[in-house]
Coordinates of C-alpha atoms in Angstrom, one line a residue:
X1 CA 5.9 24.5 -2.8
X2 CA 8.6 21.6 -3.0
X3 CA 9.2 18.9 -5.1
X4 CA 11.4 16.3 -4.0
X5 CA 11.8 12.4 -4.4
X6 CA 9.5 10.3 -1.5
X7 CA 11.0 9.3 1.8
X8 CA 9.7 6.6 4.0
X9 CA 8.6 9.3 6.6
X10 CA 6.0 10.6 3.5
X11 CA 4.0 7.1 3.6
X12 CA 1.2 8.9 6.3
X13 CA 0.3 11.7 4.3
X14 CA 0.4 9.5 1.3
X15 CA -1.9 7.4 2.7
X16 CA -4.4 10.3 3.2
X17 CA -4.3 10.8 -0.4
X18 CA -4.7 7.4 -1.6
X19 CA -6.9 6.1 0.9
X20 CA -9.5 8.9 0.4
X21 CA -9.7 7.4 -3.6
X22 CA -9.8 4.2 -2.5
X23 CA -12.7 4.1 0.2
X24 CA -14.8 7.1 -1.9
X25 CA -14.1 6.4 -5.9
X26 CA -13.5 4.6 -8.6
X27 CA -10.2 5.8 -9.6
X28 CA -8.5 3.1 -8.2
X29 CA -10.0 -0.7 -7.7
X30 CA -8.7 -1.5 -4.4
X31 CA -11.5 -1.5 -1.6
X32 CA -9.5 -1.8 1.4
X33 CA -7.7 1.4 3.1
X34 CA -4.1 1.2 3.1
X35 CA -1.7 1.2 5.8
X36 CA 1.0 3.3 6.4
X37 CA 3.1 0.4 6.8
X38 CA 2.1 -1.3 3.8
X39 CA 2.8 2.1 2.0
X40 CA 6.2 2.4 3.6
X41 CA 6.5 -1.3 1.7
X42 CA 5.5 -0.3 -1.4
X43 CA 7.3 3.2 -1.5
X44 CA 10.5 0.9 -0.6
X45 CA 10.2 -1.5 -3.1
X46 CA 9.7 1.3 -5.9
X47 CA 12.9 3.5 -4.2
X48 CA 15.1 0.0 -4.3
X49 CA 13.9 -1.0 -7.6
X50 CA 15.6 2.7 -8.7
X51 CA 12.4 3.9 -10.4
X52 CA 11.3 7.7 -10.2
X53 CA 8.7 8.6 -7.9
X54 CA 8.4 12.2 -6.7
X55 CA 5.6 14.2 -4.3
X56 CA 4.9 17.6 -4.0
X57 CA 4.6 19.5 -0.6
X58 CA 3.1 22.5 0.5
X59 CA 3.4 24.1 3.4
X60 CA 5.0 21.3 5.1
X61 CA 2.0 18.5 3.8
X62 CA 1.7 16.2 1.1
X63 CA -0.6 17.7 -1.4
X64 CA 0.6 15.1 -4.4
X65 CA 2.6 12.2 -5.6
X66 CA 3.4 10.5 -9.1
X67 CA 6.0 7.5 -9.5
X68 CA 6.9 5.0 -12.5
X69 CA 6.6 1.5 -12.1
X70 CA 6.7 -1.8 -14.1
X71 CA 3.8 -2.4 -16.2
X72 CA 4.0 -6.0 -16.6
X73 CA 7.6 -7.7 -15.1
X74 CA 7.9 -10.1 -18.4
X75 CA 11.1 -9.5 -20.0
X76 CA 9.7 -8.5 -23.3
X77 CA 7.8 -5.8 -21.7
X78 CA 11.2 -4.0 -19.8
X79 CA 10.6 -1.0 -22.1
X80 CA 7.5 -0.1 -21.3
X81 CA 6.7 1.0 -18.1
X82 CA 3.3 2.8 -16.3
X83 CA 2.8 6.1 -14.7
X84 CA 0.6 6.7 -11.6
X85 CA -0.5 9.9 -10.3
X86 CA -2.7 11.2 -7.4
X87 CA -3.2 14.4 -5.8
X88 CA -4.9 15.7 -2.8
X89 CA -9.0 15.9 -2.7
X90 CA -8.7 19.4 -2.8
X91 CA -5.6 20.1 -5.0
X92 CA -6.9 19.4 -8.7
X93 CA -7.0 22.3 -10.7
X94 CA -4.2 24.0 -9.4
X95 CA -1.6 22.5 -12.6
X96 CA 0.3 20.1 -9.7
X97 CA -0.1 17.3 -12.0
X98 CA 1.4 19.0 -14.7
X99 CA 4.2 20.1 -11.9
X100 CA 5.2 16.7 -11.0
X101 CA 4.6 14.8 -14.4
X102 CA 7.1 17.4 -15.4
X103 CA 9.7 16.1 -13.1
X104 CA 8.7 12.0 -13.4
X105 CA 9.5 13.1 -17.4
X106 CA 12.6 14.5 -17.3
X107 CA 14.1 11.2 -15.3
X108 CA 11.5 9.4 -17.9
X109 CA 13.7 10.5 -20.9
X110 CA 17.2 9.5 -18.9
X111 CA 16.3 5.8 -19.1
X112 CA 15.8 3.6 -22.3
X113 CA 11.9 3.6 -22.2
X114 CA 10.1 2.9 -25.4
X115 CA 6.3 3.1 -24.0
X116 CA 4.7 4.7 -21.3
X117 CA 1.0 3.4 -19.9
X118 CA -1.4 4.7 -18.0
X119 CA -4.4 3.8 -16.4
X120 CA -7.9 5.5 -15.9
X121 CA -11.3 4.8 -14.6
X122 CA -14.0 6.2 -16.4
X123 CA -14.4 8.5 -15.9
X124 CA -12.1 10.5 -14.4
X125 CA -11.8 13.3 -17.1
X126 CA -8.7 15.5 -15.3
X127 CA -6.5 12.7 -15.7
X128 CA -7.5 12.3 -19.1
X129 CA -7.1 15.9 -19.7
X130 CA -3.3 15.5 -17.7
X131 CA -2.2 12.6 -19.9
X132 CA -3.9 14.2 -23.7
X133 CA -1.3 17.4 -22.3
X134 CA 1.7 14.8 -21.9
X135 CA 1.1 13.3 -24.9
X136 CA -0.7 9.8 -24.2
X137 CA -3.3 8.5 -27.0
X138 CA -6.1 6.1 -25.8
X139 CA -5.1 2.7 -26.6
X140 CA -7.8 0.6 -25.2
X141 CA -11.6 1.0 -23.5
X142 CA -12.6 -2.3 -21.6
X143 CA -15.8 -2.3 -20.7
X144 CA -17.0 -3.6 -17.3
X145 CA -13.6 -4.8 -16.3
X146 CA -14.2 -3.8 -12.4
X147 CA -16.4 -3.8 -9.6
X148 CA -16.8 -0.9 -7.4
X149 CA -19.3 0.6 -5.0
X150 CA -22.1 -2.1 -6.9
X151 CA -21.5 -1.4 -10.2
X152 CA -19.1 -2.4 -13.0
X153 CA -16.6 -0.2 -13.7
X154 CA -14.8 0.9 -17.7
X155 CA -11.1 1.5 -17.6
X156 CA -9.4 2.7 -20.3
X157 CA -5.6 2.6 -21.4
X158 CA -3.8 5.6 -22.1
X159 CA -0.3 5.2 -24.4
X160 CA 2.8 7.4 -24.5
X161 CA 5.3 5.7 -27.7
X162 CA 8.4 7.9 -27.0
X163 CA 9.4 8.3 -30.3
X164 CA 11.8 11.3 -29.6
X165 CA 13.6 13.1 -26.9
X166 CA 12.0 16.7 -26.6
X167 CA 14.8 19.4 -26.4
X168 CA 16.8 19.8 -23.6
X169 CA 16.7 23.8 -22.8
X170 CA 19.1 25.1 -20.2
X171 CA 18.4 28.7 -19.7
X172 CA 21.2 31.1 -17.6
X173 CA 21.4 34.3 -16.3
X174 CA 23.6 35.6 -13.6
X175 CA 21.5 35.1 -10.6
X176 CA 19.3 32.8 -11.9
X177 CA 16.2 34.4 -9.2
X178 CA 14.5 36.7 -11.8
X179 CA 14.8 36.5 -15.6
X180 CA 16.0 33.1 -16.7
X181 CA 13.0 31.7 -14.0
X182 CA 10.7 33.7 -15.8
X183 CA 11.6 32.9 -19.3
X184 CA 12.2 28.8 -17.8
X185 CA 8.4 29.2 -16.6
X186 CA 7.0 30.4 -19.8
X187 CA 8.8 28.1 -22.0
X188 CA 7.3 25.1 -19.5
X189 CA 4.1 26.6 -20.1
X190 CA 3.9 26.7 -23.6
X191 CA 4.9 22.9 -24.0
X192 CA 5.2 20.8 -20.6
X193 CA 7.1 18.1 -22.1
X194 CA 10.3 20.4 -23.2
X195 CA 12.8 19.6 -21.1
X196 CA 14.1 23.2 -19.5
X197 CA 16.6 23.8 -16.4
X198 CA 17.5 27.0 -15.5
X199 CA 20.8 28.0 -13.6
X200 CA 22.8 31.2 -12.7
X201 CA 26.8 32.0 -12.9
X202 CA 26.2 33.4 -9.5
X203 CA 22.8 31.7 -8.6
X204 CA 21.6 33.6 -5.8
X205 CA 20.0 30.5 -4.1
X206 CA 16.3 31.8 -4.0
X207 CA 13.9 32.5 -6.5
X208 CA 12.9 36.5 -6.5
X209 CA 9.6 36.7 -4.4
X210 CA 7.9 39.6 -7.1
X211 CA 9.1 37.3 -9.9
X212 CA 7.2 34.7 -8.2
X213 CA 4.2 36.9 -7.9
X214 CA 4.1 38.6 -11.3
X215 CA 4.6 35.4 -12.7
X216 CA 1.2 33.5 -11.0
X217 CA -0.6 36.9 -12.0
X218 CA 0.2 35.7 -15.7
X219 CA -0.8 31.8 -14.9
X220 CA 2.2 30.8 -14.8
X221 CA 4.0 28.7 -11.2
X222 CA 7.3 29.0 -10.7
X223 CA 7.3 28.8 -7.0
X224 CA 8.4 25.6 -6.8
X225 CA 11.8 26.5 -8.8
X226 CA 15.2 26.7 -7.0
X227 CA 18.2 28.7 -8.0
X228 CA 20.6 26.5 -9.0
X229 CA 24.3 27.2 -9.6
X230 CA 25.2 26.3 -13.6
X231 CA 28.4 24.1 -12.2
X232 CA 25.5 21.4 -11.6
X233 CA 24.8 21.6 -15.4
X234 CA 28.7 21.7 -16.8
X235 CA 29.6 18.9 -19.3
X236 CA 25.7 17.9 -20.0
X237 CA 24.3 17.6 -24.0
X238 CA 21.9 20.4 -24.8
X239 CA 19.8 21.3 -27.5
X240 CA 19.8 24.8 -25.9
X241 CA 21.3 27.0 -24.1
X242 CA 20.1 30.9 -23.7
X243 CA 21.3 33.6 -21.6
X244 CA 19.1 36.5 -20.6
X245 CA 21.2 38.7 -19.5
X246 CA 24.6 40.3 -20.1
X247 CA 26.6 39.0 -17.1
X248 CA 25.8 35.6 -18.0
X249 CA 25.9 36.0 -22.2
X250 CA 29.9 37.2 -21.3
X251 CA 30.8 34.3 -19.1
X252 CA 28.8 31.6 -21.2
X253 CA 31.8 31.1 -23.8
X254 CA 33.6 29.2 -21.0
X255 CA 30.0 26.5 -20.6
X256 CA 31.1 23.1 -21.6
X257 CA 29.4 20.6 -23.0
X258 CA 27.7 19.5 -26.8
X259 CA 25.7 23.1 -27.4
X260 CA 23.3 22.3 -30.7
X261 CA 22.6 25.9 -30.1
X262 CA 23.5 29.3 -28.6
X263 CA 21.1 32.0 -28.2
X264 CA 21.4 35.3 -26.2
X265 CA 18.0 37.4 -25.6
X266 CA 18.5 39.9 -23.3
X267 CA 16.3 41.8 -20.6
X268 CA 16.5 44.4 -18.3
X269 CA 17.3 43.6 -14.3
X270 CA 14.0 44.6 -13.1
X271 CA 15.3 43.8 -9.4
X272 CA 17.3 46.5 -9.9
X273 CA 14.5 49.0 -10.2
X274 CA 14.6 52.0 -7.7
X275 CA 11.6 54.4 -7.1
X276 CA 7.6 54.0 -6.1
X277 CA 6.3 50.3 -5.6
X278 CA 3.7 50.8 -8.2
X279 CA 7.3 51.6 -10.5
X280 CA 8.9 48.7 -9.3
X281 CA 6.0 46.5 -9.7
X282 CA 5.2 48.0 -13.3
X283 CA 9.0 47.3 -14.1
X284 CA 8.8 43.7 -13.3
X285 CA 5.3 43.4 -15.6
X286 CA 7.2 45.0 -18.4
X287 CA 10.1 42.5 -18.2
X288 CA 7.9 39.7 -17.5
X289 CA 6.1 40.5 -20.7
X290 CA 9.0 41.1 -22.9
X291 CA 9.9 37.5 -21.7
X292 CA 7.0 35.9 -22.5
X293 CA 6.9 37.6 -26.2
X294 CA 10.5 36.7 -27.0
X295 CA 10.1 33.1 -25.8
X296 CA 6.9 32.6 -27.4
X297 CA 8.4 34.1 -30.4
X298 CA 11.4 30.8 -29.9
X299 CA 9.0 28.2 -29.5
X300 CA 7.3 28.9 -32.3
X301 CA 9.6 29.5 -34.9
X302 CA 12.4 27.5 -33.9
X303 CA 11.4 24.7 -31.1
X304 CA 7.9 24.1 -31.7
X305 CA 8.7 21.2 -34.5
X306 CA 10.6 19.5 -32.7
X307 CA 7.8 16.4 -32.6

């Protein structure tokens, strides 16, 4: 799985998303298929207009997209700005929306935006259930506002007021493939709107496969995580940063930047586990559980008020 920000070339398999909604639902009102031309316009004139607009692939196809756009281009209404989202006919339930929203947010929380909108059909109770997770409140219910497929249609208006920034986690560890992933996907999990970035002192530029696995056995994806080198991260504000292990906790004295706060919780290596597979494997559960208890642990007691 990879999430990266739309290109022209992803206007097809867009298309095959969206146009499935529009010539079988609700969830949108248009009632003409779109081209993939016309999407290639509109994907260009969100790109140039420097808004935020992401899609998930898997295994080379489009399986999801989400972007930010103006909600209404009158000057008093530059703060506020609406959210769209659409996934793949056969991709809900797998937490992609939560994936992607969780990247749209952290470029969200970059910009000076005061109000976030969004809108659904009813009733289209996964995006409702996607947006009550982020946050949003319903704001409005207008009844009969559309017609679609010979009926009239109910949207409602779903409202995000940003009143603060949630913490800004940056979590380190030497290789940054096995530990700090593990703890980063956890801490995700427990609140999708905290901010966390993990990154290595060595990043080892892949993501540990078993970590991966042990992790989705726990309910938790982190496959679409990359190892990234902490140099990327130097200089930045954080509420947080936490090493995992020891490489990392003796080099972190040298991180730059505004620090609010400095933890070290360490964990054993469990890549570095020798013996049967079924010793291997139960080495990486353990770790994987410590991880989880500890960072539960953290957001409870000390990030969980954050709001």
């Amino acid at each position: 799985m990879i999430i990266r920000t739309v290109t022209l070339d992803d206007a097809k398999g867009i298309c095959d998303i969206y146009n499935y909604y529009v010539e079988n639902t609700a969830v949108t009102f248009e009632t003409v298929a779109v081209s993939e031309s016309e999407m290639q316009q509109r994907i260009k004139g969100f790109l140039d207009a420097g808004f935020p607009y992401y899609v998930v692939e898997i295994n080379g196809k489009i399986a999801g997209y989400c972007y930010l756009h103006n909600w209404n281009n009158r000057c008093a209404y530059s703060s506020t700005k609406e959210v769209t989202i659409y996934l793949g006919k056969h991709q809900k339930g797998k937490g992609l929306g939560t994936i992607l929203y969780q990247h749209l947010f952290k470029e969200i929380y970059k910009n000076d935006i005061h109000a976030l909108i969004a809108g659904i059909c009813i009733s289209n109770e996964s995006s409702v259930h996607l947006h009550e997770k982020f946050g949003f409140k319903q704001a409005s219910h207008m009844k009969e506002i559309g017609w679609k497929f010979d009926q009239w249609r109910d949207v409602e208006h779903w409202q995000l007021i940003i009143k603060q920034i949630p913490p800004k986690i940056l979590i380190l560890c030497t290789g940054n493939s096995c530990r700090s992933q593990m703890a980063h996907g956890f801490l995700q999990s427990f609140d999708p709107k905290l901010l966390v970035y993990s990154a290595g002192t060595k990043a080892s530029g892949e993501v540990n496969p078993k970590a991966i696995e042990v992790m989705q056995d726990a309910g938790v994806d982190i496959s679409h995580h990359t190892s990234d080198s902490i140099g990327q991260y130097i200089g930045d504000d954080w509420d947080y940063v936490i090493t995992v292990c020891g490489g990392a906790n003796e080099s972190c004295p040298t991180f730059s930047g505004n620090v609010k706060n400095r933890l070290h919780i360490g964990f054993d290596d469990p890549s570095e586990a020798t013996g049967t597979p079924e010793y291997v494997q139960s080495e990486y559960i353990r770790v994987r559980d410590e991880i989880k208890k500890a960072f539960y642990e953290l957001y409870t007691n000390k990030i969980k008020g954050y709001e």
